[in-house]
PDB file of C-alpha atoms in Angstrom:
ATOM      1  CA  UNK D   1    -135.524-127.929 126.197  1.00 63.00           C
ATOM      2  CA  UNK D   2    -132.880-128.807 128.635  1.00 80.00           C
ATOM      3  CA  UNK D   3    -130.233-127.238 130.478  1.00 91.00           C
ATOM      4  CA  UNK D   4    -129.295-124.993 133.096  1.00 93.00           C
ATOM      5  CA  UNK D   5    -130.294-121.668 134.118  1.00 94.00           C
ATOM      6  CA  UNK D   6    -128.356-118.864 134.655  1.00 93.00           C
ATOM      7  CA  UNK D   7    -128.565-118.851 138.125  1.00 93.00           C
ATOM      8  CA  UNK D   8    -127.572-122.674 138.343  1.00 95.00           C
ATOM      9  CA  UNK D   9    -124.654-122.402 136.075  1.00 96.00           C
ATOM     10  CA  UNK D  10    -123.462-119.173 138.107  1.00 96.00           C
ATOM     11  CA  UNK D  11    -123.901-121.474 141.561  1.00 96.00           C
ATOM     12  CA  UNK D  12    -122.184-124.018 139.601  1.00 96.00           C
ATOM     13  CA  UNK D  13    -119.016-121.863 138.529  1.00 96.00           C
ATOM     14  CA  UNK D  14    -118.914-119.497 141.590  1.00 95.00           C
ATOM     15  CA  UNK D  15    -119.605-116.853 140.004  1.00 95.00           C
ATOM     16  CA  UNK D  16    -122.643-114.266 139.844  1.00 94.00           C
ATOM     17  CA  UNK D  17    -125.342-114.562 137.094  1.00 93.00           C
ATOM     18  CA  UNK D  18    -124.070-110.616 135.816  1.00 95.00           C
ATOM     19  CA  UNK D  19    -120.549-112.569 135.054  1.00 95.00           C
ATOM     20  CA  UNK D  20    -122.357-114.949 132.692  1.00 94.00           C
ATOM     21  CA  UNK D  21    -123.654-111.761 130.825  1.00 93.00           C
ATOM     22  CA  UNK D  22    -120.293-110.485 130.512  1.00 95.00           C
ATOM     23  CA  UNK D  23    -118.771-113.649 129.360  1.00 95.00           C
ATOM     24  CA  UNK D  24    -121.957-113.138 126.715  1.00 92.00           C
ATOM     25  CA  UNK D  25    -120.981-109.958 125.714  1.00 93.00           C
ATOM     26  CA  UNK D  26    -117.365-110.661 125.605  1.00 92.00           C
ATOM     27  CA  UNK D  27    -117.318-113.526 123.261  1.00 89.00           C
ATOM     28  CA  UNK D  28    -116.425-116.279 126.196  1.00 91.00           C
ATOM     29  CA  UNK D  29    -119.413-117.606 126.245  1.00 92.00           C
ATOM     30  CA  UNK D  30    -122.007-118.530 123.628  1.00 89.00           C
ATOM     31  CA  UNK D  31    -125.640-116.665 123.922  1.00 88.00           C
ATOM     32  CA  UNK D  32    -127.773-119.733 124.918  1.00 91.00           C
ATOM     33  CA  UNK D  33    -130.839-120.904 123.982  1.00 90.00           C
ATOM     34  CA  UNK D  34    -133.824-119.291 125.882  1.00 91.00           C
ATOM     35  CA  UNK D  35    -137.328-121.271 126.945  1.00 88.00           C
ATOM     36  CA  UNK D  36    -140.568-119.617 126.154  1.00 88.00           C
ATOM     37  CA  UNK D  37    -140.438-117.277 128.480  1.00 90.00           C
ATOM     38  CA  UNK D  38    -137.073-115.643 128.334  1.00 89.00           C
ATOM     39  CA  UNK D  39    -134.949-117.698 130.505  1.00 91.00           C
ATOM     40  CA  UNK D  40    -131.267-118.712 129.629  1.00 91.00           C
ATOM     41  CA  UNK D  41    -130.489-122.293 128.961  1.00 94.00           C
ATOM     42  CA  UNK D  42    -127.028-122.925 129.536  1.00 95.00           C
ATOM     43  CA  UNK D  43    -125.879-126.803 127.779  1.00 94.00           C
ATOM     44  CA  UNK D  44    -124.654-128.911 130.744  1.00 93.00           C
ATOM     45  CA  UNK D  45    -120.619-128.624 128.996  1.00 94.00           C
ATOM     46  CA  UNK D  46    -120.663-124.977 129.612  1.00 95.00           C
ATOM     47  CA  UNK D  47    -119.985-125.516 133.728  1.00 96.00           C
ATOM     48  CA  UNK D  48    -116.647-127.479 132.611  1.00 95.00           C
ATOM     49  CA  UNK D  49    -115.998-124.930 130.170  1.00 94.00           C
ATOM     50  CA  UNK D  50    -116.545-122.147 132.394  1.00 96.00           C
ATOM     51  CA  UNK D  51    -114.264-123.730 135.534  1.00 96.00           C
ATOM     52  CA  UNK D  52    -111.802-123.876 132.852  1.00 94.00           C
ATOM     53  CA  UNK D  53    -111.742-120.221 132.328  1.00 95.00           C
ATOM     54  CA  UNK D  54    -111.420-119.372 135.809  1.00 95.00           C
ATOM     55  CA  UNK D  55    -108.589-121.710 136.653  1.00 95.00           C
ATOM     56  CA  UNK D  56    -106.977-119.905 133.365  1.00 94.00           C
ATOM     57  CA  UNK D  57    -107.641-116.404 135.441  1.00 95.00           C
ATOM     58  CA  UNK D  58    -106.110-118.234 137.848  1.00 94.00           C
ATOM     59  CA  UNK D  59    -103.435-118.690 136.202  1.00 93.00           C
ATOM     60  CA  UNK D  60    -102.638-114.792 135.388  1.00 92.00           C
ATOM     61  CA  UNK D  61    -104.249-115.453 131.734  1.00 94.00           C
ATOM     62  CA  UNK D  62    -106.632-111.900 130.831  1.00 94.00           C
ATOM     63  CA  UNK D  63    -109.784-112.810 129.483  1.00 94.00           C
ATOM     64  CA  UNK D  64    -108.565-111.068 126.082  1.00 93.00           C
ATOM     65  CA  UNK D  65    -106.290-113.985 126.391  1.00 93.00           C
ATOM     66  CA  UNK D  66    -108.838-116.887 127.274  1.00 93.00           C
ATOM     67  CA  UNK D  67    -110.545-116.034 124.196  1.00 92.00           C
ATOM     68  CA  UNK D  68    -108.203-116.728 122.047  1.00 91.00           C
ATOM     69  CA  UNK D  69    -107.218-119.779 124.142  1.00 91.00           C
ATOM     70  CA  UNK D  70    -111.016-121.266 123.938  1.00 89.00           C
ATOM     71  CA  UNK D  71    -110.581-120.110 119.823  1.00 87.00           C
ATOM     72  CA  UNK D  72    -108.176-122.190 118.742  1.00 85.00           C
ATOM     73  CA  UNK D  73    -105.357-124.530 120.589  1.00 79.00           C
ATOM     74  CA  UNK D  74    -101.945-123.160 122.029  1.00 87.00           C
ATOM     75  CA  UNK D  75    -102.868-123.732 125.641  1.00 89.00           C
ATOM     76  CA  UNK D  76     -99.132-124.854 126.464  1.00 93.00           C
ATOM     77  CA  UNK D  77     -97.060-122.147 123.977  1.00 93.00           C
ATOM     78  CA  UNK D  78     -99.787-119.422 126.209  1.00 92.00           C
ATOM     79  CA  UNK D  79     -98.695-121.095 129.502  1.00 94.00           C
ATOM     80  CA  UNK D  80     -94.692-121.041 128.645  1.00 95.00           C
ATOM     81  CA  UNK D  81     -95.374-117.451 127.681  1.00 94.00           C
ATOM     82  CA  UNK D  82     -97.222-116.711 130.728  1.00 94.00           C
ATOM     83  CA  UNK D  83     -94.596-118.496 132.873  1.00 96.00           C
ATOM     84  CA  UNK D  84     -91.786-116.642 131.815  1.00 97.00           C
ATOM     85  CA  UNK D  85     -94.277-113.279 132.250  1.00 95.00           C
ATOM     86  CA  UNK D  86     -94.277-114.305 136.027  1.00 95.00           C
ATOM     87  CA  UNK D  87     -91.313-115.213 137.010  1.00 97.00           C
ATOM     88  CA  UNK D  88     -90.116-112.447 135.526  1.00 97.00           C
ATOM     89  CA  UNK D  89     -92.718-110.641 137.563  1.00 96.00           C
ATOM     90  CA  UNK D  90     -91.503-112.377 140.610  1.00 97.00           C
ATOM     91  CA  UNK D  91     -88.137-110.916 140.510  1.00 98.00           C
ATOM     92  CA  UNK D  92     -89.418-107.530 140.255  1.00 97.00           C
ATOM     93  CA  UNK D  93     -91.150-108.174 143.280  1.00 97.00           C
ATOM     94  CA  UNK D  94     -89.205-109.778 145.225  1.00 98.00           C
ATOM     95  CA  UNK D  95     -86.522-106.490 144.922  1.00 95.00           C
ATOM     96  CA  UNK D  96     -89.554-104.102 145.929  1.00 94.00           C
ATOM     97  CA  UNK D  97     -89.763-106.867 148.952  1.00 96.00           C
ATOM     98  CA  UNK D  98     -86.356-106.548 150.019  1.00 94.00           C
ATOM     99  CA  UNK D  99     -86.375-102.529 149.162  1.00 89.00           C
ATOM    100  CA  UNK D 100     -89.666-102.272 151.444  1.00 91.00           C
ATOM    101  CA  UNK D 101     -87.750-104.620 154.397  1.00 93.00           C
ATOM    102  CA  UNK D 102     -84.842-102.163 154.381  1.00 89.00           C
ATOM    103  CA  UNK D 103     -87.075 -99.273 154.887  1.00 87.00           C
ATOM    104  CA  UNK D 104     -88.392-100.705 157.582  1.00 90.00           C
ATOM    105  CA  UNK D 105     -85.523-102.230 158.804  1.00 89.00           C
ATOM    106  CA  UNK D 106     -83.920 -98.539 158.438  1.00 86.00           C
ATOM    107  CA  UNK D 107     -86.854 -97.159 160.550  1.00 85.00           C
ATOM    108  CA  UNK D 108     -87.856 -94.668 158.004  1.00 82.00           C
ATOM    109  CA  UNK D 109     -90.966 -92.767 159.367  1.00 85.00           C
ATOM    110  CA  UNK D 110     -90.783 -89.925 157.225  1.00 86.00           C
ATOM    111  CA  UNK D 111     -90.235 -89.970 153.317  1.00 84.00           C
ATOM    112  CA  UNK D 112     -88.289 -86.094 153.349  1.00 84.00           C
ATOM    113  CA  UNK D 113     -86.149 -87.014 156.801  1.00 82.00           C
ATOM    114  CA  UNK D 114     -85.331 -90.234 155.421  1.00 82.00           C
ATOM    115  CA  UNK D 115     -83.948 -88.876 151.723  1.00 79.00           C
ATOM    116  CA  UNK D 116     -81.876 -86.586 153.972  1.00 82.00           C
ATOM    117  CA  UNK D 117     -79.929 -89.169 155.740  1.00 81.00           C
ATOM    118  CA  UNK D 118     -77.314 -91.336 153.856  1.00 80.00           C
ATOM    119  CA  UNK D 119     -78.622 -94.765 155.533  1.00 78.00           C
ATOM    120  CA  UNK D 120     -81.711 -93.832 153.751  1.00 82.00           C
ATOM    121  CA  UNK D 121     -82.116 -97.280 151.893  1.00 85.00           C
ATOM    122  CA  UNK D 122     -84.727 -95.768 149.241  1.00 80.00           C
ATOM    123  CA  UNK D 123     -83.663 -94.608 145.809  1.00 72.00           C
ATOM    124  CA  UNK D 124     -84.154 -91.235 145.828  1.00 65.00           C
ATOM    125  CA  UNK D 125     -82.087 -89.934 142.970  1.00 59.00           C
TER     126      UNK D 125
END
């Protein structure tokens, strides 16, 4: 029997060996094969499969996702999606960026003096 160990594959991936059992139990990763005395053996393909899935977290993809990524193809229709998901994402932030640089820009120190005063640049209505 060949392969790696869990602890091996986990150095190899950056990740913990506990993640690996999670992957298990979430359907990312296939249970391996185990020597004689219990230990995981990971096939050497599993460390390129496994960097994949973190550059896909990466990426903003949920694991719920990545498994149906790994499943079947649809990598690029899943990236459009998820590209449109964040820039849309980035907008929304960027106006609770230039909300939070009025407020302090406004000096606002106090949430109930600030709703009282008309510069108040929070939406409190």
């Amino acid at each position: 029997m060949s392969g790696l160990r869990s602890g091996q594959l986990a150095e190899a991936v950056g990740v913990n060996p506990q993640t690996l059992r999670y992957y298990e139990r979430r359907g990312l990763l296939n249970e391996p094969e185990r020597t004689l005395g219990g230990h995981r053996l990971y096939p050497p393909e599993t460390v390129t499969m496994l960097r994949g899935v973190k550059a896909a977290q990466r990426l903003g993809f949920t694991l719920d996702e990545i498994a149906v990524l790994l499943a079947r193809a649809g990598l690029r229709d899943r990236a459009r999606d998820k590209l449109g998901e964040i820039e849309t994402r980035i907008v929304e932030l960027t106006a609770v960026a230039d909300m939070l640089r009025a407020v302090v820009d406004a000096g606002c120190d106090d949430l109930e003096v600030c709703a009282t005063v008309p510069e108040c640049p929070l939406p409190l209505g």
